[in-house]
PDB file of C-alpha atoms in Angstrom:
ATOM      1  CA  MET A   1      96.156 121.044 105.318  1.00 68.00           C
ATOM      2  CA  SER A   2      94.959 118.606 102.688  1.00 86.00           C
ATOM      3  CA  THR A   3      97.246 115.903 101.392  1.00 97.00           C
ATOM      4  CA  LEU A   4      96.167 116.991  97.920  1.00 98.00           C
ATOM      5  CA  ILE A   5      97.424 120.189  96.331  1.00 98.00           C
ATOM      6  CA  THR A   6      95.848 122.010  93.397  1.00 98.00           C
ATOM      7  CA  PRO A   7      97.795 123.309  90.391  1.00 98.00           C
ATOM      8  CA  THR A   8      97.315 126.899  91.530  1.00 98.00           C
ATOM      9  CA  GLU A   9      98.497 126.105  95.042  1.00 98.00           C
ATOM     10  CA  LEU A  10     101.518 124.216  93.734  1.00 98.00           C
ATOM     11  CA  ALA A  11     102.424 127.024  91.336  1.00 98.00           C
ATOM     12  CA  SER A  12     102.390 129.490  94.235  1.00 97.00           C
ATOM     13  CA  ALA A  13     104.448 127.183  96.433  1.00 96.00           C
ATOM     14  CA  THR A  14     107.095 126.602  93.770  1.00 96.00           C
ATOM     15  CA  GLU A  15     107.311 130.315  93.034  1.00 95.00           C
ATOM     16  CA  ALA A  16     107.946 130.902  96.734  1.00 95.00           C
ATOM     17  CA  GLY A  17     110.553 128.142  96.787  1.00 92.00           C
ATOM     18  CA  GLY A  18     108.780 126.226  99.505  1.00 87.00           C
ATOM     19  CA  VAL A  19     108.410 122.778  97.974  1.00 97.00           C
ATOM     20  CA  ARG A  20     110.452 120.052  96.278  1.00 98.00           C
ATOM     21  CA  VAL A  21     108.460 118.844  93.260  1.00 98.00           C
ATOM     22  CA  LEU A  22     109.063 115.327  91.955  1.00 98.00           C
ATOM     23  CA  ASP A  23     107.760 113.795  88.732  1.00 98.00           C
ATOM     24  CA  VAL A  24     106.525 110.216  89.163  1.00 98.00           C
ATOM     25  CA  GLN A  25     104.952 109.638  85.743  1.00 98.00           C
ATOM     26  CA  TYR A  26     104.683 105.890  85.239  1.00 97.00           C
ATOM     27  CA  THR A  27     103.027 103.028  83.394  1.00 94.00           C
ATOM     28  CA  LEU A  28     103.247  99.274  83.946  1.00 88.00           C
ATOM     29  CA  ALA A  29     105.013  99.097  80.587  1.00 88.00           C
ATOM     30  CA  GLY A  30     107.854 101.203  81.965  1.00 87.00           C
ATOM     31  CA  ASP A  31     107.068 104.356  79.978  1.00 92.00           C
ATOM     32  CA  GLY A  32     107.788 106.791  82.819  1.00 95.00           C
ATOM     33  CA  PRO A  33     111.093 108.130  81.475  1.00 96.00           C
ATOM     34  CA  ALA A  34     109.558 108.681  78.021  1.00 97.00           C
ATOM     35  CA  LEU A  35     106.581 110.515  79.492  1.00 98.00           C
ATOM     36  CA  TYR A  36     108.953 112.642  81.537  1.00 98.00           C
ATOM     37  CA  ALA A  37     111.056 113.459  78.481  1.00 98.00           C
ATOM     38  CA  ALA A  38     107.943 114.594  76.595  1.00 98.00           C
ATOM     39  CA  ALA A  39     106.719 117.023  79.269  1.00 98.00           C
ATOM     40  CA  HIS A  40     107.171 117.748  82.958  1.00 98.00           C
ATOM     41  CA  LEU A  41     107.012 120.612  85.422  1.00 98.00           C
ATOM     42  CA  ALA A  42     109.976 122.955  85.451  1.00 97.00           C
ATOM     43  CA  ASP A  43     112.763 121.970  87.880  1.00 97.00           C
ATOM     44  CA  ALA A  44     111.018 118.677  88.726  1.00 98.00           C
ATOM     45  CA  PRO A  45     113.376 115.690  88.423  1.00 98.00           C
ATOM     46  CA  HIS A  46     111.968 112.271  87.606  1.00 98.00           C
ATOM     47  CA  LEU A  47     111.617 109.719  90.421  1.00 98.00           C
ATOM     48  CA  ASP A  48     111.529 106.233  88.917  1.00 97.00           C
ATOM     49  CA  LEU A  49     108.938 104.000  90.577  1.00 98.00           C
ATOM     50  CA  ASP A  50     110.524 100.712  89.533  1.00 96.00           C
ATOM     51  CA  ALA A  51     114.087 101.716  90.427  1.00 96.00           C
ATOM     52  CA  VAL A  52     113.545 103.748  93.604  1.00 98.00           C
ATOM     53  CA  LEU A  53     110.054 103.195  94.998  1.00 98.00           C
ATOM     54  CA  ALA A  54     110.064  99.411  94.612  1.00 98.00           C
ATOM     55  CA  GLY A  55     112.489  96.552  94.924  1.00 97.00           C
ATOM     56  CA  PRO A  56     113.164  93.993  92.185  1.00 97.00           C
ATOM     57  CA  PRO A  57     110.186  91.764  91.324  1.00 95.00           C
ATOM     58  CA  GLY A  58     110.332  88.228  92.669  1.00 94.00           C
ATOM     59  CA  GLU A  59     109.071  86.164  95.579  1.00 93.00           C
ATOM     60  CA  ARG A  60     108.050  89.321  97.483  1.00 95.00           C
ATOM     61  CA  GLY A  61     105.773  90.361  94.612  1.00 96.00           C
ATOM     62  CA  ARG A  62     106.028  92.501  91.486  1.00 96.00           C
ATOM     63  CA  HIS A  63     106.522  95.816  93.322  1.00 97.00           C
ATOM     64  CA  PRO A  64     107.910  94.993  96.786  1.00 98.00           C
ATOM     65  CA  LEU A  65     109.210  97.635  99.135  1.00 98.00           C
ATOM     66  CA  PRO A  66     112.642  99.033  98.220  1.00 98.00           C
ATOM     67  CA  ASP A  67     115.721  98.519 100.343  1.00 98.00           C
ATOM     68  CA  ALA A  68     116.316 101.498 102.621  1.00 98.00           C
ATOM     69  CA  GLU A  69     119.714 102.220 101.070  1.00 98.00           C
ATOM     70  CA  VAL A  70     118.310 102.264  97.544  1.00 98.00           C
ATOM     71  CA  LEU A  71     115.421 104.503  98.534  1.00 98.00           C
ATOM     72  CA  GLU A  72     117.641 106.936 100.424  1.00 98.00           C
ATOM     73  CA  ALA A  73     120.124 107.179  97.546  1.00 98.00           C
ATOM     74  CA  GLY A  74     117.322 107.666  95.026  1.00 98.00           C
ATOM     75  CA  LEU A  75     115.703 110.442  97.037  1.00 98.00           C
ATOM     76  CA  ARG A  76     119.009 112.191  97.619  1.00 98.00           C
ATOM     77  CA  ALA A  77     119.747 112.027  93.888  1.00 98.00           C
ATOM     78  CA  VAL A  78     116.592 114.019  93.108  1.00 98.00           C
ATOM     79  CA  GLY A  79     117.455 116.615  95.743  1.00 98.00           C
ATOM     80  CA  VAL A  80     115.354 115.608  98.744  1.00 98.00           C
ATOM     81  CA  SER A  81     116.746 116.774 102.089  1.00 98.00           C
ATOM     82  CA  ASN A  82     115.635 116.374 105.672  1.00 97.00           C
ATOM     83  CA  GLY A  83     112.731 118.672 106.453  1.00 96.00           C
ATOM     84  CA  ASP A  84     111.720 119.230 102.830  1.00 97.00           C
ATOM     85  CA  SER A  85     108.126 119.701 101.787  1.00 98.00           C
ATOM     86  CA  VAL A  86     107.598 117.340  98.854  1.00 98.00           C
ATOM     87  CA  ALA A  87     104.932 117.463  96.135  1.00 98.00           C
ATOM     88  CA  LEU A  88     104.443 114.520  93.790  1.00 98.00           C
ATOM     89  CA  TYR A  89     102.608 114.172  90.505  1.00 98.00           C
ATOM     90  CA  ASP A  90     102.075 111.743  87.650  1.00 98.00           C
ATOM     91  CA  GLN A  91     100.037 111.859  84.433  1.00 98.00           C
ATOM     92  CA  SER A  92      96.550 112.340  85.899  1.00 98.00           C
ATOM     93  CA  THR A  93      95.199 109.610  88.197  1.00 98.00           C
ATOM     94  CA  SER A  94      97.823 109.878  90.979  1.00 98.00           C
ATOM     95  CA  LEU A  95      98.389 106.108  90.774  1.00 98.00           C
ATOM     96  CA  ALA A  96     102.181 106.380  90.885  1.00 98.00           C
ATOM     97  CA  ALA A  97     102.110 109.586  92.941  1.00 98.00           C
ATOM     98  CA  ALA A  98     100.087 107.804  95.628  1.00 98.00           C
ATOM     99  CA  ARG A  99     102.607 104.959  95.730  1.00 98.00           C
ATOM    100  CA  ALA A 100     105.333 107.581  96.152  1.00 98.00           C
ATOM    101  CA  TRP A 101     103.275 109.370  98.843  1.00 98.00           C
ATOM    102  CA  TRP A 102     102.940 106.152 100.823  1.00 98.00           C
ATOM    103  CA  VAL A 103     106.582 105.044 100.402  1.00 98.00           C
ATOM    104  CA  LEU A 104     107.909 108.463 101.429  1.00 98.00           C
ATOM    105  CA  ARG A 105     105.739 108.407 104.558  1.00 98.00           C
ATOM    106  CA  TRP A 106     106.936 104.838 105.256  1.00 98.00           C
ATOM    107  CA  ALA A 107     110.458 106.266 104.956  1.00 98.00           C
ATOM    108  CA  GLY A 108     109.755 108.898 107.609  1.00 98.00           C
ATOM    109  CA  LEU A 109     108.977 112.006 105.539  1.00 98.00           C
ATOM    110  CA  SER A 110     106.076 113.890 107.088  1.00 94.00           C
ATOM    111  CA  ASP A 111     105.265 116.715 104.661  1.00 97.00           C
ATOM    112  CA  VAL A 112     104.261 114.954 101.438  1.00 98.00           C
ATOM    113  CA  ARG A 113     101.477 116.100  99.111  1.00 98.00           C
ATOM    114  CA  VAL A 114     100.037 114.945  95.793  1.00 98.00           C
ATOM    115  CA  LEU A 115      99.090 117.167  92.839  1.00 98.00           C
ATOM    116  CA  ASP A 116      95.441 116.242  92.287  1.00 98.00           C
ATOM    117  CA  GLY A 117      94.926 115.433  88.615  1.00 98.00           C
ATOM    118  CA  GLY A 118      98.637 115.349  87.852  1.00 98.00           C
ATOM    119  CA  ILE A 119     100.296 117.032  84.913  1.00 98.00           C
ATOM    120  CA  ALA A 120      96.994 116.926  83.005  1.00 98.00           C
ATOM    121  CA  ALA A 121      95.371 119.182  85.616  1.00 98.00           C
ATOM    122  CA  TRP A 122      98.449 121.428  85.620  1.00 98.00           C
ATOM    123  CA  GLN A 123      98.193 121.949  81.865  1.00 98.00           C
ATOM    124  CA  ALA A 124      94.398 122.317  82.011  1.00 98.00           C
ATOM    125  CA  ALA A 125      94.966 125.196  84.414  1.00 98.00           C
ATOM    126  CA  GLY A 126      97.042 126.934  81.729  1.00 98.00           C
ATOM    127  CA  LEU A 127     100.355 126.353  83.468  1.00 98.00           C
ATOM    128  CA  GLU A 128     103.523 125.647  81.506  1.00 97.00           C
ATOM    129  CA  VAL A 129     105.514 122.440  81.166  1.00 98.00           C
ATOM    130  CA  THR A 130     109.000 121.891  79.832  1.00 98.00           C
ATOM    131  CA  THR A 131     111.345 119.306  78.351  1.00 98.00           C
ATOM    132  CA  ALA A 132     114.437 120.810  79.995  1.00 98.00           C
ATOM    133  CA  VAL A 133     115.977 118.318  82.420  1.00 97.00           C
ATOM    134  CA  PRO A 134     117.087 119.855  85.736  1.00 97.00           C
ATOM    135  CA  THR A 135     120.245 118.954  87.592  1.00 96.00           C
ATOM    136  CA  PRO A 136     119.202 119.042  91.235  1.00 96.00           C
ATOM    137  CA  ARG A 137     121.688 119.617  93.978  1.00 96.00           C
ATOM    138  CA  PRO A 138     122.014 116.306  95.892  1.00 97.00           C
ATOM    139  CA  GLY A 139     119.936 116.145  99.038  1.00 98.00           C
ATOM    140  CA  ASP A 140     120.819 114.806 102.464  1.00 98.00           C
ATOM    141  CA  VAL A 141     117.597 113.048 103.476  1.00 98.00           C
ATOM    142  CA  SER A 142     117.947 110.179 105.957  1.00 98.00           C
ATOM    143  CA  VAL A 143     115.159 107.632 105.674  1.00 98.00           C
ATOM    144  CA  SER A 144     113.589 105.826 108.602  1.00 98.00           C
ATOM    145  CA  VAL A 145     111.728 102.930 107.023  1.00 97.00           C
ATOM    146  CA  GLY A 146     108.798 101.458 108.874  1.00 97.00           C
ATOM    147  CA  SER A 147     107.477 104.845 109.967  1.00 98.00           C
ATOM    148  CA  VAL A 148     103.989 103.715 108.924  1.00 97.00           C
ATOM    149  CA  PRO A 149     102.828 100.083 109.139  1.00 97.00           C
ATOM    150  CA  VAL A 150     102.508  97.596 106.303  1.00 98.00           C
ATOM    151  CA  LEU A 151     100.656  94.286 106.112  1.00 98.00           C
ATOM    152  CA  ASP A 152     102.270  90.979 105.287  1.00 98.00           C
ATOM    153  CA  ALA A 153     100.295  87.999 103.927  1.00 98.00           C
ATOM    154  CA  GLU A 154      99.311  86.771 107.372  1.00 98.00           C
ATOM    155  CA  GLY A 155      98.161  90.234 108.369  1.00 98.00           C
ATOM    156  CA  ALA A 156      96.176  90.679 105.165  1.00 98.00           C
ATOM    157  CA  ALA A 157      94.394  87.356 105.740  1.00 98.00           C
ATOM    158  CA  ARG A 158      93.534  88.399 109.287  1.00 98.00           C
ATOM    159  CA  VAL A 159      92.240  91.833 108.289  1.00 98.00           C
ATOM    160  CA  ALA A 160      90.138  90.274 105.507  1.00 98.00           C
ATOM    161  CA  GLN A 161      88.371  88.146 108.124  1.00 96.00           C
ATOM    162  CA  ASP A 162      88.337  90.370 111.218  1.00 97.00           C
ATOM    163  CA  GLY A 163      88.419  93.839 109.672  1.00 97.00           C
ATOM    164  CA  ILE A 164      88.011  95.153 106.133  1.00 98.00           C
ATOM    165  CA  LEU A 165      90.462  94.402 103.314  1.00 98.00           C
ATOM    166  CA  LEU A 166      89.713  96.457 100.205  1.00 98.00           C
ATOM    167  CA  ASP A 167      91.050  95.151  96.880  1.00 98.00           C
ATOM    168  CA  SER A 168      91.381  97.995  94.387  1.00 98.00           C
ATOM    169  CA  ARG A 169      91.660  95.952  91.196  1.00 98.00           C
ATOM    170  CA  ALA A 170      89.002  96.112  88.485  1.00 97.00           C
ATOM    171  CA  GLY A 171      85.972  93.973  89.232  1.00 96.00           C
ATOM    172  CA  GLU A 172      86.656  91.318  86.609  1.00 97.00           C
ATOM    173  CA  ARG A 173      90.138  90.694  88.002  1.00 97.00           C
ATOM    174  CA  PHE A 174      88.912  90.689  91.578  1.00 97.00           C
ATOM    175  CA  ARG A 175      86.198  88.156  90.740  1.00 97.00           C
ATOM    176  CA  GLY A 176      88.691  85.946  88.916  1.00 96.00           C
ATOM    177  CA  GLU A 177      86.955  86.251  85.555  1.00 96.00           C
ATOM    178  CA  THR A 178      90.185  87.339  83.900  1.00 95.00           C
ATOM    179  CA  GLU A 179      93.808  87.785  84.953  1.00 95.00           C
ATOM    180  CA  PRO A 180      96.037  89.525  82.385  1.00 94.00           C
ATOM    181  CA  ILE A 181      99.120  89.876  84.606  1.00 93.00           C
ATOM    182  CA  ASP A 182      99.430  87.283  87.359  1.00 93.00           C
ATOM    183  CA  ALA A 183      99.546  83.508  86.976  1.00 93.00           C
ATOM    184  CA  VAL A 184      96.469  82.842  89.137  1.00 95.00           C
ATOM    185  CA  ALA A 185      93.082  84.590  89.151  1.00 96.00           C
ATOM    186  CA  GLY A 186      90.962  85.478  92.163  1.00 97.00           C
ATOM    187  CA  HIS A 187      91.364  87.365  95.422  1.00 97.00           C
ATOM    188  CA  ILE A 188      92.195  86.954  99.101  1.00 98.00           C
ATOM    189  CA  PRO A 189      89.279  85.262 100.903  1.00 97.00           C
ATOM    190  CA  GLY A 190      87.069  87.807 102.616  1.00 97.00           C
ATOM    191  CA  ALA A 191      88.364  90.827 100.692  1.00 98.00           C
ATOM    192  CA  ARG A 192      85.918  93.382  99.316  1.00 97.00           C
ATOM    193  CA  ASN A 193      86.266  95.016  95.925  1.00 98.00           C
ATOM    194  CA  ALA A 194      86.865  98.783  95.742  1.00 98.00           C
ATOM    195  CA  PRO A 195      88.013  99.472  92.159  1.00 98.00           C
ATOM    196  CA  MET A 196      90.360 102.426  91.893  1.00 98.00           C
ATOM    197  CA  ALA A 197      88.346 103.927  89.021  1.00 97.00           C
ATOM    198  CA  GLU A 198      85.335 104.334  91.320  1.00 98.00           C
ATOM    199  CA  GLN A 199      87.362 106.625  93.581  1.00 98.00           C
ATOM    200  CA  LEU A 200      88.177 109.132  90.839  1.00 98.00           C
ATOM    201  CA  GLU A 201      86.475 111.690  88.659  1.00 98.00           C
ATOM    202  CA  ALA A 202      86.589 111.198  84.890  1.00 97.00           C
ATOM    203  CA  ASP A 203      89.556 113.587  84.587  1.00 97.00           C
ATOM    204  CA  GLY A 204      91.663 111.633  87.084  1.00 98.00           C
ATOM    205  CA  ARG A 205      91.125 113.851  90.118  1.00 98.00           C
ATOM    206  CA  PHE A 206      89.973 112.287  93.372  1.00 98.00           C
ATOM    207  CA  ARG A 207      86.311 112.492  94.242  1.00 98.00           C
ATOM    208  CA  THR A 208      85.533 114.864  97.093  1.00 98.00           C
ATOM    209  CA  ALA A 209      86.229 113.782 100.658  1.00 98.00           C
ATOM    210  CA  GLU A 210      82.494 113.550 101.323  1.00 98.00           C
ATOM    211  CA  GLU A 211      81.902 111.389  98.253  1.00 98.00           C
ATOM    212  CA  LEU A 212      84.810 109.123  99.169  1.00 98.00           C
ATOM    213  CA  ARG A 213      83.536 108.812 102.724  1.00 98.00           C
ATOM    214  CA  ASP A 214      80.116 107.772 101.454  1.00 98.00           C
ATOM    215  CA  TYR A 215      81.700 105.344  98.996  1.00 98.00           C
ATOM    216  CA  PHE A 216      83.848 103.591 101.583  1.00 98.00           C
ATOM    217  CA  THR A 217      81.090 103.613 104.181  1.00 98.00           C
ATOM    218  CA  GLY A 218      78.980 101.787 101.617  1.00 97.00           C
ATOM    219  CA  LEU A 219      81.611  99.052 101.614  1.00 97.00           C
ATOM    220  CA  GLY A 220      81.334  98.692 105.374  1.00 97.00           C
ATOM    221  CA  VAL A 221      84.191 100.956 106.434  1.00 97.00           C
ATOM    222  CA  ASP A 222      83.827 102.899 109.661  1.00 93.00           C
ATOM    223  CA  VAL A 223      86.196 104.667 112.034  1.00 90.00           C
ATOM    224  CA  GLY A 224      86.352 101.625 114.287  1.00 92.00           C
ATOM    225  CA  SER A 225      87.372  99.255 111.498  1.00 91.00           C
ATOM    226  CA  GLU A 226      90.842  97.865 110.977  1.00 97.00           C
ATOM    227  CA  ILE A 227      91.329  98.596 107.289  1.00 98.00           C
ATOM    228  CA  GLY A 228      93.792  97.109 104.832  1.00 98.00           C
ATOM    229  CA  THR A 229      94.225  97.585 101.110  1.00 98.00           C
ATOM    230  CA  SER A 230      95.521  95.289  98.398  1.00 98.00           C
ATOM    231  CA  CYS A 231      95.685  95.106  94.624  1.00 98.00           C
ATOM    232  CA  GLY A 232      97.826  93.278  92.087  1.00 97.00           C
ATOM    233  CA  SER A 233     101.283  94.347  93.237  1.00 96.00           C
ATOM    234  CA  GLY A 234     101.020  97.094  95.838  1.00 97.00           C
ATOM    235  CA  VAL A 235     100.780 100.202  93.663  1.00 98.00           C
ATOM    236  CA  THR A 236      97.013 100.636  93.445  1.00 98.00           C
ATOM    237  CA  ALA A 237      96.751  99.524  97.087  1.00 98.00           C
ATOM    238  CA  ALA A 238      98.681 102.670  98.044  1.00 98.00           C
ATOM    239  CA  HIS A 239      96.298 104.731  95.907  1.00 98.00           C
ATOM    240  CA  THR A 240      93.280 103.355  97.761  1.00 98.00           C
ATOM    241  CA  ALA A 241      95.080 103.999 101.064  1.00 98.00           C
ATOM    242  CA  LEU A 242      95.389 107.644  99.987  1.00 98.00           C
ATOM    243  CA  ALA A 243      91.708 107.795  98.985  1.00 98.00           C
ATOM    244  CA  LEU A 244      90.769 106.398 102.409  1.00 98.00           C
ATOM    245  CA  HIS A 245      93.058 108.959 104.075  1.00 98.00           C
ATOM    246  CA  LEU A 246      91.275 111.749 102.206  1.00 98.00           C
ATOM    247  CA  ALA A 247      87.950 110.330 103.414  1.00 98.00           C
ATOM    248  CA  GLY A 248      89.119 110.369 107.026  1.00 97.00           C
ATOM    249  CA  PHE A 249      90.080 106.706 107.411  1.00 97.00           C
ATOM    250  CA  GLU A 250      93.559 105.285 107.903  1.00 97.00           C
ATOM    251  CA  ALA A 251      94.459 102.037 106.148  1.00 98.00           C
ATOM    252  CA  THR A 252      97.462  99.741 106.031  1.00 98.00           C
ATOM    253  CA  PRO A 253      98.412  98.402 102.584  1.00 98.00           C
ATOM    254  CA  TYR A 254      99.519  94.883 101.785  1.00 98.00           C
ATOM    255  CA  ILE A 255     102.372  95.856  99.481  1.00 98.00           C
ATOM    256  CA  GLY A 256     103.006  92.312  98.264  1.00 98.00           C
ATOM    257  CA  SER A 257      99.318  92.068  97.349  1.00 98.00           C
ATOM    258  CA  TRP A 258      98.025  89.431  94.947  1.00 98.00           C
ATOM    259  CA  SER A 259     101.382  88.935  93.203  1.00 97.00           C
ATOM    260  CA  HIS A 260     102.849  87.871  96.562  1.00 98.00           C
ATOM    261  CA  TRP A 261      99.798  86.056  97.905  1.00 98.00           C
ATOM    262  CA  ILE A 262      99.854  83.513  95.070  1.00 97.00           C
ATOM    263  CA  THR A 263     103.526  82.584  95.590  1.00 96.00           C
ATOM    264  CA  ASP A 264     102.424  80.187  98.352  1.00 96.00           C
ATOM    265  CA  PRO A 265     100.115  77.435  97.044  1.00 94.00           C
ATOM    266  CA  GLU A 266      98.877  76.828 100.590  1.00 95.00           C
ATOM    267  CA  ARG A 267      97.144  80.219 100.685  1.00 97.00           C
ATOM    268  CA  ARG A 268      93.456  79.999  99.874  1.00 96.00           C
ATOM    269  CA  ILE A 269      91.979  81.737  96.846  1.00 96.00           C
ATOM    270  CA  GLU A 270      88.459  83.086  96.499  1.00 96.00           C
ATOM    271  CA  THR A 271      86.539  83.913  93.338  1.00 94.00           C
ATOM    272  CA  GLY A 272      83.231  85.639  92.763  1.00 92.00           C
ATOM    273  CA  SER A 273      81.952  88.896  94.194  1.00 84.00           C
ATOM    274  CA  GLY A 274      83.582  88.524  97.614  1.00 64.00           C
ATOM    275  CA  ARG A 275      81.011  90.841  99.178  1.00 49.00           C
ATOM    276  CA  GLN A 276      79.988  88.436 101.916  1.00 38.00           C
ATOM    277  CA  ARG A 277      79.970  89.704 105.488  1.00 32.00           C
ATOM    278  CA  HIS A 278      80.625  88.252 108.934  1.00 27.00           C
ATOM    279  CA  GLY A 279      83.425  85.940 107.858  1.00 30.00           C
ATOM    280  CA  GLN A 280      81.491  84.151 105.112  1.00 30.00           C
ATOM    281  CA  THR A 281      83.463  83.263 101.982  1.00 32.00           C
ATOM    282  CA  GLY A 282      82.559  82.298  98.483  1.00 31.00           C
ATOM    283  CA  PRO A 283      83.898  79.396  96.421  1.00 27.00           C
ATOM    284  CA  ALA A 284      87.563  78.763  97.190  1.00 27.00           C
ATOM    285  CA  GLN A 285      90.240  76.773  95.459  1.00 25.00           C
ATOM    286  CA  GLY A 286      93.790  75.731  96.294  1.00 26.00           C
TER     287      GLY A 286
END
């Protein structure tokens, strides 16, 4: 069974009552609740990325992992119970849905799928949306955090040198040419750039598994590699981890990512293309 689910498949599953659908529409500007209020799938409560799927921003980064108690309470509030099949969606690119997919697996949920293309694909398929807000019956899920691994800064540095660390930010941010969000520009020494946009079709759906496999193989990924992912703050890193999963590779994200890496001035910073191999690095500073 694919981790992705199509609109038609999800419509059939919801009609049969076999899936808990959660809305994870989100933007960095915090527009998720407004997007949800404008349109969402029927009976799908909103799961807030900032409040439930991440902890408060600070020294651990802009989107650190949530505390187990907060995550469990948030999932119970939207009706998730032990043993549930969960389907997640956002606007179109699965950016927030992929973060939710990874966090729920980290929390011990095993049956988690993502609506490929999000609400845009749902509507394009002629399926209805609503503005009616459901009142889900509270769930009883018990989370078991740490069910999948996560990289810390030391681990990310090691994987960048001894394995493959893929940074999913846009090329100009990765190269350090511009940095609109964080205080320092650049990337982790040894990382390779794999922009999220290159993993998607123009409509926000993922490229096929074969295309993704070819894409990642072109970056040096193989089944024997230790693979990590990073980004600005651990959201897009989860998306690239999902794309790798679809391609048949398993990766471990560095959730703190660049926003955490730069909190320690002793950590080295690399600029430029970062596509060197065999442990070579480009110009470094700090």
